[in-house]
Amino acid sequence: MQNIIIIGNGIAGVTAARHIRKNSNHRIIIISAETDYFFSRTALMYVYMGHMKFEHIQPYEDWFWEKNRIELLKGFVSSVNHQKKELLIEDGKVIKYDKLILATGSKPNKFGWPGQDLFGVQGLYSKQDLDLLEVNAPNNKVCKRAVIVGGGLIGIELAEMLRSRNIPVTFLVRENNFWDGVLPEGEAKMINEHILDHHIDLKLSTNLIEILASDDGKVKAVKTDQGEEINCDFVGLTAGVSPNINFLKDSGIHLGKGIKVNKFLETNIKDIYAIGDCAEQLEPTRNRRAVEAVWYTGRMMGETVAQTICDRPTAYKPGHWFNSAKFLDIEYQTYGWVNSLRNKKENESHFHWRHPQEKICITIAFDKDSKQFLGINTFGIRMRHEVFDSWLSEKRNIEHIITHLKDANFDPEFYTHYENDIAEKFNRDFGLQISPKKKQWKRIFAKN
């Protein structure tokens, strides 16, 4: 029996612990300074919005950990000594390990803005951030205006949270459109409109210069590079996240943007592994990013490293890229690669369709020479993961996708059909005559 230490109780670390327990009798200890128990980080916003209580976003009962012999230690690891296989805890305690899994997650980015450490300035990542938000912005009497800095998913989530309590929000986005480092232009512009429709003061091509303090050391305003001074009581810094690895700088573990790992999620030090947001792939597969701060990749890495820990060496193979999110009330899905204008590949062509009235659109990427399907983004239309995953693996062409788009519709019996309109626009754009295939549905009727 070995001593397996996991630093971090997020989805990656907890998944690793669960799968190690399923396959071994090793002693497992999870160390975290954030909370006593694992919780769903993606659901933090719903606690603030009143849809759930914090205990509702903890998927396991408190007795689960003891029953499964997973020990929990609340504490902050200050250093790793790989020669002695020891961890130093901030309170002075030393813990020995046989194998160490680093699952330390991310931390919000700060870029040295003057005033970024004032009272009333925070990010949104941890349980502590959620608690602090209740102090800084409990209602629109305490917080008469909020300013959010950073045009990504965390920023729009925070805007939705604050608006749920009727707090006025100004949203500073340095790019020409919201999330235009990721989204193609047509989609980004549609989300711009949607943000404005929700009474959020969106300021594009605008950078934060300084956060100004009141006499009592609290936030009173921000200055932008457009010469504006915006009065506010709260500033949310949501300009992305980066791997939480500062405590490893003198450990001997190879670091880059994150903790560098091979395909087996091993670091350069024997018996030390890294998974989740903090891991940086030395050889990313299928154009995937070296660091992926995504819930499902953390889960997959946890499952994978558990096999290796249990003497079944297994390479991490995440497959085709996919993701989903919500932009206020618009659902977003992406499969494969649809690059933004600034990141678009030389051979990458895009077909874009948008509904004339509703905030619904798709963009399909394909190779301009071979016509091979590269990826799809959908907004407001729910699609089937397994269908697009197979089309990507089979290297289907764009005409096949348009013809068989109904096959990917998540629930065509209850959702409005758009496939004919999409095909008509595709035919106009590319001078073709493609007719969507009608999907045959088998209906099962209960016998009387």
Short mmCIF file of C-alpha atoms in Angstrom, two decimals:
data_model
loop_
_atom_site.label_atom_id
_atom_site.label_comp_id
_atom_site.label_asym_id
_atom_site.label_seq_id
_atom_site.Cartn_x
_atom_site.Cartn_y
_atom_site.Cartn_z
CA MET A 1 0.00 0.00 0.00
CA GLN A 2 1.36 3.39 -1.02
CA ASN A 3 0.77 6.89 0.28
CA ILE A 4 -0.93 8.84 -2.54
CA ILE A 5 -1.13 12.60 -1.90
CA ILE A 6 -3.32 14.80 -4.09
CA ILE A 7 -2.97 18.58 -3.79
CA GLY A 8 -6.27 20.17 -4.83
CA ASN A 9 -9.87 19.07 -4.30
CA GLY A 10 -11.33 20.23 -7.61
CA ILE A 11 -12.80 17.98 -10.29
CA ALA A 12 -9.37 16.69 -11.43
CA GLY A 13 -8.05 15.79 -7.98
CA VAL A 14 -11.29 14.27 -6.69
CA THR A 15 -11.80 12.21 -9.88
CA ALA A 16 -8.26 10.86 -9.52
CA ALA A 17 -8.95 9.91 -5.89
CA ARG A 18 -12.23 8.15 -6.73
CA HIS A 19 -10.68 6.09 -9.52
CA ILE A 20 -7.58 5.20 -7.50
CA ARG A 21 -9.88 3.94 -4.75
CA LYS A 22 -11.88 1.87 -7.23
CA ASN A 23 -8.72 0.16 -8.43
CA SER A 24 -6.47 -0.07 -5.36
CA ASN A 25 -6.11 -0.20 -1.61
CA HIS A 26 -3.64 2.73 -1.49
CA ARG A 27 -3.90 5.35 1.23
CA ILE A 28 -5.29 8.54 -0.36
CA ILE A 29 -5.00 12.02 1.13
CA ILE A 30 -6.46 15.12 -0.56
CA ILE A 31 -5.05 18.46 0.61
CA SER A 32 -6.87 21.72 -0.08
CA ALA A 33 -6.87 25.16 1.51
CA GLU A 34 -10.11 26.22 -0.18
CA THR A 35 -12.96 24.15 1.29
CA ASP A 36 -13.48 21.08 3.44
CA TYR A 37 -15.30 19.24 0.65
CA PHE A 38 -15.35 19.13 -3.13
CA PHE A 39 -17.93 21.33 -4.85
CA SER A 40 -18.96 22.12 -8.42
CA ARG A 41 -17.05 25.28 -9.28
CA THR A 42 -19.15 25.96 -12.37
CA ALA A 43 -22.25 26.26 -10.16
CA LEU A 44 -20.93 29.01 -7.87
CA MET A 45 -22.88 31.62 -9.83
CA TYR A 46 -26.20 29.89 -9.10
CA VAL A 47 -25.56 30.10 -5.35
CA TYR A 48 -25.18 33.89 -5.56
CA MET A 49 -28.23 34.15 -7.81
CA GLY A 50 -30.34 32.26 -5.27
CA HIS A 51 -31.09 29.23 -7.44
CA MET A 52 -29.16 26.88 -5.14
CA LYS A 53 -27.57 26.75 -1.71
CA PHE A 54 -23.86 26.01 -1.38
CA GLU A 55 -24.54 22.54 0.02
CA HIS A 56 -26.53 21.78 -3.15
CA ILE A 57 -23.39 22.11 -5.29
CA GLN A 58 -21.49 19.51 -3.25
CA PRO A 59 -22.19 16.29 -5.18
CA TYR A 60 -21.11 13.93 -2.39
CA GLU A 61 -22.49 13.63 1.12
CA ASP A 62 -20.03 14.29 3.95
CA TRP A 63 -19.94 10.59 4.83
CA PHE A 64 -18.76 9.68 1.31
CA TRP A 65 -15.12 10.44 2.06
CA GLU A 66 -14.78 8.29 5.17
CA LYS A 67 -16.73 5.44 3.60
CA ASN A 68 -14.35 5.45 0.61
CA ARG A 69 -11.28 5.90 2.83
CA ILE A 70 -10.29 9.20 1.23
CA GLU A 71 -8.68 11.40 3.87
CA LEU A 72 -9.22 15.15 3.65
CA LEU A 73 -6.72 17.66 5.03
CA LYS A 74 -7.46 21.37 4.98
CA GLY A 75 -4.21 23.27 4.58
CA PHE A 76 -1.94 25.14 2.21
CA VAL A 77 1.12 23.36 0.79
CA SER A 78 4.00 25.82 0.84
CA SER A 79 6.72 23.65 -0.78
CA VAL A 80 7.54 20.25 -2.28
CA ASN A 81 10.81 18.42 -1.50
CA HIS A 82 11.05 15.67 -4.10
CA GLN A 83 14.40 14.35 -2.83
CA LYS A 84 12.81 13.45 0.53
CA LYS A 85 9.33 12.96 -0.94
CA GLU A 86 7.93 15.46 1.55
CA LEU A 87 5.38 18.25 1.52
CA LEU A 88 5.64 21.21 3.85
CA ILE A 89 2.28 22.52 5.04
CA GLU A 90 2.00 26.22 5.92
CA ASP A 91 1.41 25.40 9.61
CA GLY A 92 4.77 23.59 9.75
CA LYS A 93 3.45 20.04 9.34
CA VAL A 94 5.48 17.71 7.08
CA ILE A 95 3.74 14.94 5.12
CA LYS A 96 5.46 12.06 3.33
CA TYR A 97 4.26 10.72 -0.02
CA ASP A 98 5.04 7.80 -2.31
CA LYS A 99 3.27 9.34 -5.28
CA LEU A 100 2.16 12.96 -5.61
CA ILE A 101 -0.59 14.32 -7.86
CA LEU A 102 -0.62 18.09 -8.40
CA ALA A 103 -4.15 19.27 -9.14
CA THR A 104 -3.84 22.85 -7.93
CA GLY A 105 -6.10 24.48 -10.53
CA SER A 106 -5.98 28.12 -11.60
CA LYS A 107 -5.86 31.60 -10.12
CA PRO A 108 -7.34 34.84 -11.53
CA ASN A 109 -4.95 36.96 -13.56
CA LYS A 110 -3.79 40.33 -12.28
CA PHE A 111 -1.74 42.59 -14.50
CA GLY A 112 -0.33 45.08 -12.00
CA TRP A 113 -3.13 47.64 -12.32
CA PRO A 114 -2.78 50.45 -9.75
CA GLY A 115 -5.41 49.83 -7.09
CA GLN A 116 -5.97 46.15 -7.93
CA ASP A 117 -5.64 45.15 -4.26
CA LEU A 118 -8.12 47.68 -2.87
CA PHE A 119 -11.12 46.65 -0.80
CA GLY A 120 -13.95 46.00 -3.27
CA VAL A 121 -11.72 44.49 -5.99
CA GLN A 122 -11.81 40.73 -6.55
CA GLY A 123 -11.94 37.85 -9.01
CA LEU A 124 -14.47 35.04 -9.27
CA TYR A 125 -12.92 31.58 -9.02
CA SER A 126 -12.99 30.19 -5.48
CA LYS A 127 -15.48 29.68 -2.65
CA GLN A 128 -13.68 32.53 -0.88
CA ASP A 129 -14.43 34.75 -3.89
CA LEU A 130 -18.12 33.87 -3.60
CA ASP A 131 -18.11 34.74 0.11
CA LEU A 132 -16.30 38.00 -0.60
CA LEU A 133 -18.82 38.90 -3.28
CA GLU A 134 -21.56 38.77 -0.65
CA VAL A 135 -19.59 41.42 1.28
CA ASN A 136 -18.63 43.60 -1.68
CA ALA A 137 -21.87 43.40 -3.68
CA PRO A 138 -24.73 42.03 -1.58
CA ASN A 139 -27.31 44.36 -3.16
CA ASN A 140 -27.74 47.59 -5.14
CA LYS A 141 -27.72 49.71 -1.97
CA VAL A 142 -24.22 48.70 -0.94
CA CYS A 143 -23.01 48.43 -4.55
CA LYS A 144 -24.54 51.17 -6.67
CA ARG A 145 -22.43 50.29 -9.73
CA ALA A 146 -20.00 47.50 -10.58
CA VAL A 147 -17.26 47.49 -13.20
CA ILE A 148 -16.11 44.18 -14.71
CA VAL A 149 -12.74 43.98 -16.45
CA GLY A 150 -12.14 41.22 -19.00
CA GLY A 151 -14.28 39.91 -21.86
CA GLY A 152 -14.42 36.16 -21.26
CA LEU A 153 -16.74 33.54 -19.79
CA ILE A 154 -16.09 34.41 -16.15
CA GLY A 155 -16.76 38.08 -16.90
CA ILE A 156 -20.15 37.46 -18.48
CA GLU A 157 -21.08 35.07 -15.65
CA LEU A 158 -20.23 37.76 -13.09
CA ALA A 159 -22.25 40.33 -15.04
CA GLU A 160 -25.28 38.02 -15.03
CA MET A 161 -24.85 37.41 -11.30
CA LEU A 162 -24.75 41.11 -10.44
CA ARG A 163 -27.65 41.96 -12.71
CA SER A 164 -29.72 39.28 -10.93
CA ARG A 165 -29.57 41.60 -7.89
CA ASN A 166 -30.31 44.69 -9.99
CA ILE A 167 -26.78 46.05 -9.65
CA PRO A 168 -25.84 48.27 -12.63
CA VAL A 169 -22.84 46.85 -14.50
CA THR A 170 -20.25 48.42 -16.79
CA PHE A 171 -18.30 45.79 -18.73
CA LEU A 172 -14.81 46.76 -20.02
CA VAL A 173 -13.62 44.63 -22.96
CA ARG A 174 -10.28 45.48 -24.52
CA GLU A 175 -11.07 43.72 -27.84
CA ASN A 176 -13.28 45.04 -30.65
CA ASN A 177 -15.97 42.50 -29.72
CA PHE A 178 -16.77 40.31 -26.75
CA TRP A 179 -14.56 37.19 -26.71
CA ASP A 180 -13.31 37.87 -30.22
CA GLY A 181 -10.06 36.04 -29.50
CA VAL A 182 -12.20 32.89 -29.54
CA LEU A 183 -15.37 33.61 -31.51
CA PRO A 184 -15.63 34.46 -35.21
CA GLU A 185 -16.77 38.02 -35.85
CA GLY A 186 -20.43 37.29 -36.63
CA GLU A 187 -20.92 35.40 -33.37
CA ALA A 188 -19.01 37.95 -31.29
CA LYS A 189 -21.14 40.79 -32.67
CA MET A 190 -24.32 38.89 -31.87
CA ILE A 191 -23.18 38.42 -28.26
CA ASN A 192 -22.34 42.16 -28.09
CA GLU A 193 -25.99 42.87 -28.94
CA HIS A 194 -27.21 40.31 -26.43
CA ILE A 195 -25.16 41.83 -23.62
CA LEU A 196 -26.56 45.28 -24.38
CA ASP A 197 -30.10 43.86 -24.53
CA HIS A 198 -29.60 42.75 -20.92
CA HIS A 199 -28.92 46.33 -19.81
CA ILE A 200 -25.19 45.81 -19.33
CA ASP A 201 -23.09 48.85 -20.26
CA LEU A 202 -20.65 47.19 -22.66
CA LYS A 203 -17.57 49.27 -23.51
CA LEU A 204 -15.51 47.69 -26.30
CA SER A 205 -11.88 48.50 -27.19
CA THR A 206 -11.48 49.83 -23.66
CA ASN A 207 -8.64 49.08 -21.24
CA LEU A 208 -8.47 49.58 -17.50
CA ILE A 209 -5.73 52.07 -16.54
CA GLU A 210 -6.23 52.53 -12.80
CA ILE A 211 -8.58 51.73 -9.93
CA LEU A 212 -9.11 54.77 -7.72
CA ALA A 213 -9.49 54.65 -3.93
CA SER A 214 -11.72 56.62 -1.60
CA ASP A 215 -10.34 58.15 1.60
CA ASP A 216 -11.20 54.98 3.54
CA GLY A 217 -9.30 52.71 1.12
CA LYS A 218 -12.27 51.36 -0.82
CA VAL A 219 -12.91 51.42 -4.56
CA LYS A 220 -14.52 54.66 -5.72
CA ALA A 221 -13.92 54.69 -9.52
CA VAL A 222 -11.90 53.33 -12.43
CA LYS A 223 -9.99 55.16 -15.16
CA THR A 224 -9.92 53.82 -18.72
CA ASP A 225 -7.70 54.47 -21.72
CA GLN A 226 -10.66 56.25 -23.34
CA GLY A 227 -10.29 59.10 -20.86
CA GLU A 228 -13.32 58.06 -18.81
CA GLU A 229 -13.61 57.96 -15.04
CA ILE A 230 -16.42 55.60 -14.02
CA ASN A 231 -17.72 55.80 -10.46
CA CYS A 232 -18.22 52.37 -8.87
CA ASP A 233 -18.23 50.47 -5.58
CA PHE A 234 -16.97 47.16 -6.92
CA VAL A 235 -14.46 45.98 -9.55
CA GLY A 236 -14.49 42.40 -10.81
CA LEU A 237 -11.19 41.32 -12.36
CA THR A 238 -12.03 38.53 -14.82
CA ALA A 239 -9.21 38.84 -17.35
CA GLY A 240 -8.67 35.10 -17.52
CA VAL A 241 -6.90 32.63 -15.25
CA SER A 242 -3.45 31.05 -15.12
CA PRO A 243 -2.11 27.85 -13.52
CA ASN A 244 -1.66 28.01 -9.75
CA ILE A 245 2.01 26.99 -9.57
CA ASN A 246 3.91 29.72 -7.70
CA PHE A 247 4.69 27.47 -4.73
CA LEU A 248 6.60 25.08 -7.05
CA LYS A 249 9.19 27.57 -8.37
CA ASP A 250 12.05 26.10 -6.34
CA SER A 251 10.86 22.49 -6.41
CA GLY A 252 12.89 21.24 -9.38
CA ILE A 253 9.69 20.42 -11.24
CA HIS A 254 9.80 21.77 -14.79
CA LEU A 255 7.42 24.68 -15.19
CA GLY A 256 6.29 26.74 -18.16
CA LYS A 257 2.93 28.38 -18.24
CA GLY A 258 1.88 25.38 -16.15
CA ILE A 259 3.45 22.18 -14.80
CA LYS A 260 4.98 20.39 -17.78
CA VAL A 261 3.79 16.81 -18.25
CA ASN A 262 4.19 14.06 -20.83
CA LYS A 263 1.36 12.04 -22.36
CA PHE A 264 1.14 9.96 -19.16
CA LEU A 265 0.72 13.18 -17.13
CA GLU A 266 4.13 12.63 -15.53
CA THR A 267 6.39 15.54 -14.61
CA ASN A 268 10.17 15.41 -14.96
CA ILE A 269 10.36 14.15 -11.36
CA LYS A 270 9.65 10.45 -10.76
CA ASP A 271 6.35 9.76 -8.95
CA ILE A 272 5.03 13.32 -9.38
CA TYR A 273 2.10 13.94 -11.75
CA ALA A 274 0.05 16.99 -12.71
CA ILE A 275 -3.56 17.13 -13.90
CA GLY A 276 -6.30 19.65 -14.60
CA ASP A 277 -5.93 23.40 -15.07
CA CYS A 278 -2.35 23.47 -13.75
CA ALA A 279 -0.98 20.87 -16.21
CA GLU A 280 0.80 21.89 -19.42
CA GLN A 281 1.00 19.23 -22.12
CA LEU A 282 4.46 18.89 -23.68
CA GLU A 283 2.88 17.38 -26.81
CA PRO A 284 -0.74 18.56 -27.19
CA THR A 285 -2.81 16.41 -29.55
CA ARG A 286 -5.04 17.48 -32.46
CA ASN A 287 -4.24 21.20 -32.21
CA ARG A 288 -5.45 21.30 -28.61
CA ARG A 289 -3.95 23.92 -26.30
CA ALA A 290 -1.12 22.97 -23.99
CA VAL A 291 -3.10 24.25 -20.98
CA GLU A 292 -6.86 23.66 -20.96
CA ALA A 293 -8.75 25.11 -17.99
CA VAL A 294 -11.93 23.16 -18.73
CA TRP A 295 -14.04 21.04 -16.38
CA TYR A 296 -14.27 17.92 -18.53
CA THR A 297 -10.55 17.77 -19.36
CA GLY A 298 -9.78 17.88 -15.64
CA ARG A 299 -12.12 14.94 -15.12
CA MET A 300 -10.54 13.01 -17.99
CA MET A 301 -7.03 13.63 -16.67
CA GLY A 302 -8.10 12.45 -13.22
CA GLU A 303 -9.43 9.19 -14.67
CA THR A 304 -6.28 8.73 -16.77
CA VAL A 305 -3.68 9.35 -14.07
CA ALA A 306 -5.51 6.97 -11.72
CA GLN A 307 -4.88 4.12 -14.16
CA THR A 308 -1.16 4.87 -14.25
CA ILE A 309 -0.98 5.17 -10.44
CA CYS A 310 -2.63 1.74 -10.23
CA ASP A 311 0.07 0.13 -12.43
CA ARG A 312 -1.85 0.36 -15.70
CA PRO A 313 0.11 3.08 -17.56
CA THR A 314 -2.40 4.99 -19.69
CA ALA A 315 -1.76 7.90 -22.06
CA TYR A 316 -4.03 10.94 -21.92
CA LYS A 317 -6.12 11.04 -25.12
CA PRO A 318 -8.72 13.79 -24.90
CA GLY A 319 -10.06 13.27 -28.43
CA HIS A 320 -11.71 16.05 -30.42
CA TRP A 321 -12.09 19.45 -28.77
CA PHE A 322 -15.56 20.33 -27.53
CA ASN A 323 -17.00 22.72 -25.01
CA SER A 324 -20.24 24.38 -23.97
CA ALA A 325 -21.24 27.50 -22.06
CA LYS A 326 -24.05 30.00 -21.60
CA PHE A 327 -23.98 33.65 -22.60
CA LEU A 328 -26.73 34.88 -20.30
CA ASP A 329 -29.65 32.83 -21.70
CA ILE A 330 -28.01 31.73 -24.98
CA GLU A 331 -26.57 28.22 -25.01
CA TYR A 332 -23.24 27.79 -26.82
CA GLN A 333 -21.65 24.59 -28.08
CA THR A 334 -18.46 24.03 -30.03
CA TYR A 335 -17.05 20.86 -31.62
CA GLY A 336 -13.70 20.67 -33.41
CA TRP A 337 -12.05 23.96 -34.33
CA VAL A 338 -13.70 27.16 -35.47
CA ASN A 339 -11.06 29.83 -35.11
CA SER A 340 -11.59 33.53 -34.53
CA LEU A 341 -10.69 36.02 -37.24
CA ARG A 342 -7.28 36.70 -35.69
CA ASN A 343 -6.47 32.96 -35.31
CA LYS A 344 -8.03 31.69 -38.53
CA LYS A 345 -5.80 29.26 -40.45
CA GLU A 346 -4.78 29.97 -44.04
CA ASN A 347 -6.82 27.04 -45.40
CA GLU A 348 -9.82 27.58 -43.11
CA SER A 349 -13.12 28.69 -44.62
CA HIS A 350 -16.22 29.63 -42.64
CA PHE A 351 -19.91 29.39 -43.37
CA HIS A 352 -22.04 31.55 -41.07
CA TRP A 353 -25.83 31.57 -40.70
CA ARG A 354 -27.82 33.76 -38.35
CA HIS A 355 -31.55 33.82 -37.71
CA PRO A 356 -33.08 37.09 -38.97
CA GLN A 357 -34.95 37.85 -35.72
CA GLU A 358 -33.71 35.67 -32.88
CA LYS A 359 -30.24 35.42 -31.29
CA ILE A 360 -29.53 32.09 -32.96
CA CYS A 361 -26.61 31.31 -35.27
CA ILE A 362 -24.08 28.72 -36.36
CA THR A 363 -20.61 28.88 -37.90
CA ILE A 364 -19.10 25.86 -39.65
CA ALA A 365 -15.38 25.70 -40.44
CA PHE A 366 -14.02 23.59 -43.29
CA ASP A 367 -10.89 23.21 -45.38
CA LYS A 368 -11.21 25.41 -48.45
CA ASP A 369 -9.43 22.86 -50.71
CA SER A 370 -10.53 19.42 -49.48
CA LYS A 371 -13.87 20.69 -48.06
CA GLN A 372 -13.19 18.58 -44.93
CA PHE A 373 -15.31 19.52 -41.93
CA LEU A 374 -13.14 21.14 -39.22
CA GLY A 375 -15.62 22.27 -36.59
CA ILE A 376 -18.89 23.97 -35.69
CA ASN A 377 -20.11 26.60 -33.23
CA THR A 378 -23.81 26.76 -32.38
CA PHE A 379 -25.71 29.42 -30.45
CA GLY A 380 -29.28 28.75 -29.36
CA ILE A 381 -29.47 25.35 -31.12
CA ARG A 382 -28.69 22.29 -29.04
CA MET A 383 -26.72 19.63 -30.90
CA ARG A 384 -25.61 16.04 -30.27
CA HIS A 385 -22.00 15.60 -29.19
CA GLU A 386 -21.64 12.02 -30.45
CA VAL A 387 -22.75 12.95 -33.99
CA PHE A 388 -20.19 15.71 -34.47
CA ASP A 389 -17.50 13.62 -32.79
CA SER A 390 -18.06 10.85 -35.34
CA TRP A 391 -18.14 13.30 -38.27
CA LEU A 392 -14.80 14.74 -37.17
CA SER A 393 -13.27 11.26 -36.81
CA GLU A 394 -14.66 10.18 -40.19
CA LYS A 395 -13.33 13.40 -41.79
CA ARG A 396 -16.66 14.15 -43.43
CA ASN A 397 -16.90 17.03 -45.88
CA ILE A 398 -18.94 20.20 -45.48
CA GLU A 399 -21.64 19.04 -47.93
CA HIS A 400 -22.26 15.96 -45.79
CA ILE A 401 -22.66 18.16 -42.72
CA ILE A 402 -25.22 20.44 -44.38
CA THR A 403 -27.11 17.47 -45.88
CA HIS A 404 -27.28 15.54 -42.59
CA LEU A 405 -27.53 18.40 -40.11
CA LYS A 406 -30.88 17.09 -38.88
CA ASP A 407 -29.08 14.00 -37.54
CA ALA A 408 -27.25 16.23 -35.06
CA ASN A 409 -30.33 18.08 -33.81
CA PHE A 410 -30.65 17.26 -30.09
CA ASP A 411 -34.44 17.07 -30.07
CA PRO A 412 -36.03 17.86 -33.45
CA GLU A 413 -39.51 16.83 -32.33
CA PHE A 414 -39.72 19.66 -29.81
CA TYR A 415 -37.33 22.32 -31.10
CA THR A 416 -37.81 24.59 -34.09
CA HIS A 417 -36.11 23.34 -37.24
CA TYR A 418 -33.58 25.60 -38.94
CA GLU A 419 -31.87 23.11 -41.24
CA ASN A 420 -33.67 24.20 -44.43
CA ASP A 421 -32.84 27.89 -43.86
CA ILE A 422 -29.23 26.98 -43.14
CA ALA A 423 -28.97 24.91 -46.32
CA GLU A 424 -30.56 27.67 -48.42
CA LYS A 425 -27.99 30.20 -47.26
CA PHE A 426 -25.15 27.72 -47.78
CA ASN A 427 -26.35 27.12 -51.36
CA ARG A 428 -26.51 30.88 -52.01
CA ASP A 429 -23.05 31.48 -50.53
CA PHE A 430 -21.33 28.68 -52.45
CA GLY A 431 -23.50 28.26 -55.57
CA LEU A 432 -24.65 24.72 -54.71
CA GLN A 433 -27.95 22.86 -54.55
CA ILE A 434 -27.91 20.79 -51.36
CA SER A 435 -31.14 19.54 -49.81
CA PRO A 436 -31.14 18.56 -46.14
CA LYS A 437 -31.90 14.92 -45.51
CA LYS A 438 -35.07 14.22 -43.58
CA LYS A 439 -34.38 12.23 -40.45
CA GLN A 440 -36.60 9.18 -39.95
CA TRP A 441 -37.95 8.94 -36.41
CA LYS A 442 -39.39 5.76 -34.98
CA ARG A 443 -42.38 6.45 -32.79
CA ILE A 444 -43.24 4.03 -30.04
CA PHE A 445 -46.83 4.11 -28.86
CA ALA A 446 -47.89 2.57 -25.58
CA LYS A 447 -50.39 -0.25 -25.95
CA ASN A 448 -53.75 0.30 -24.36
#
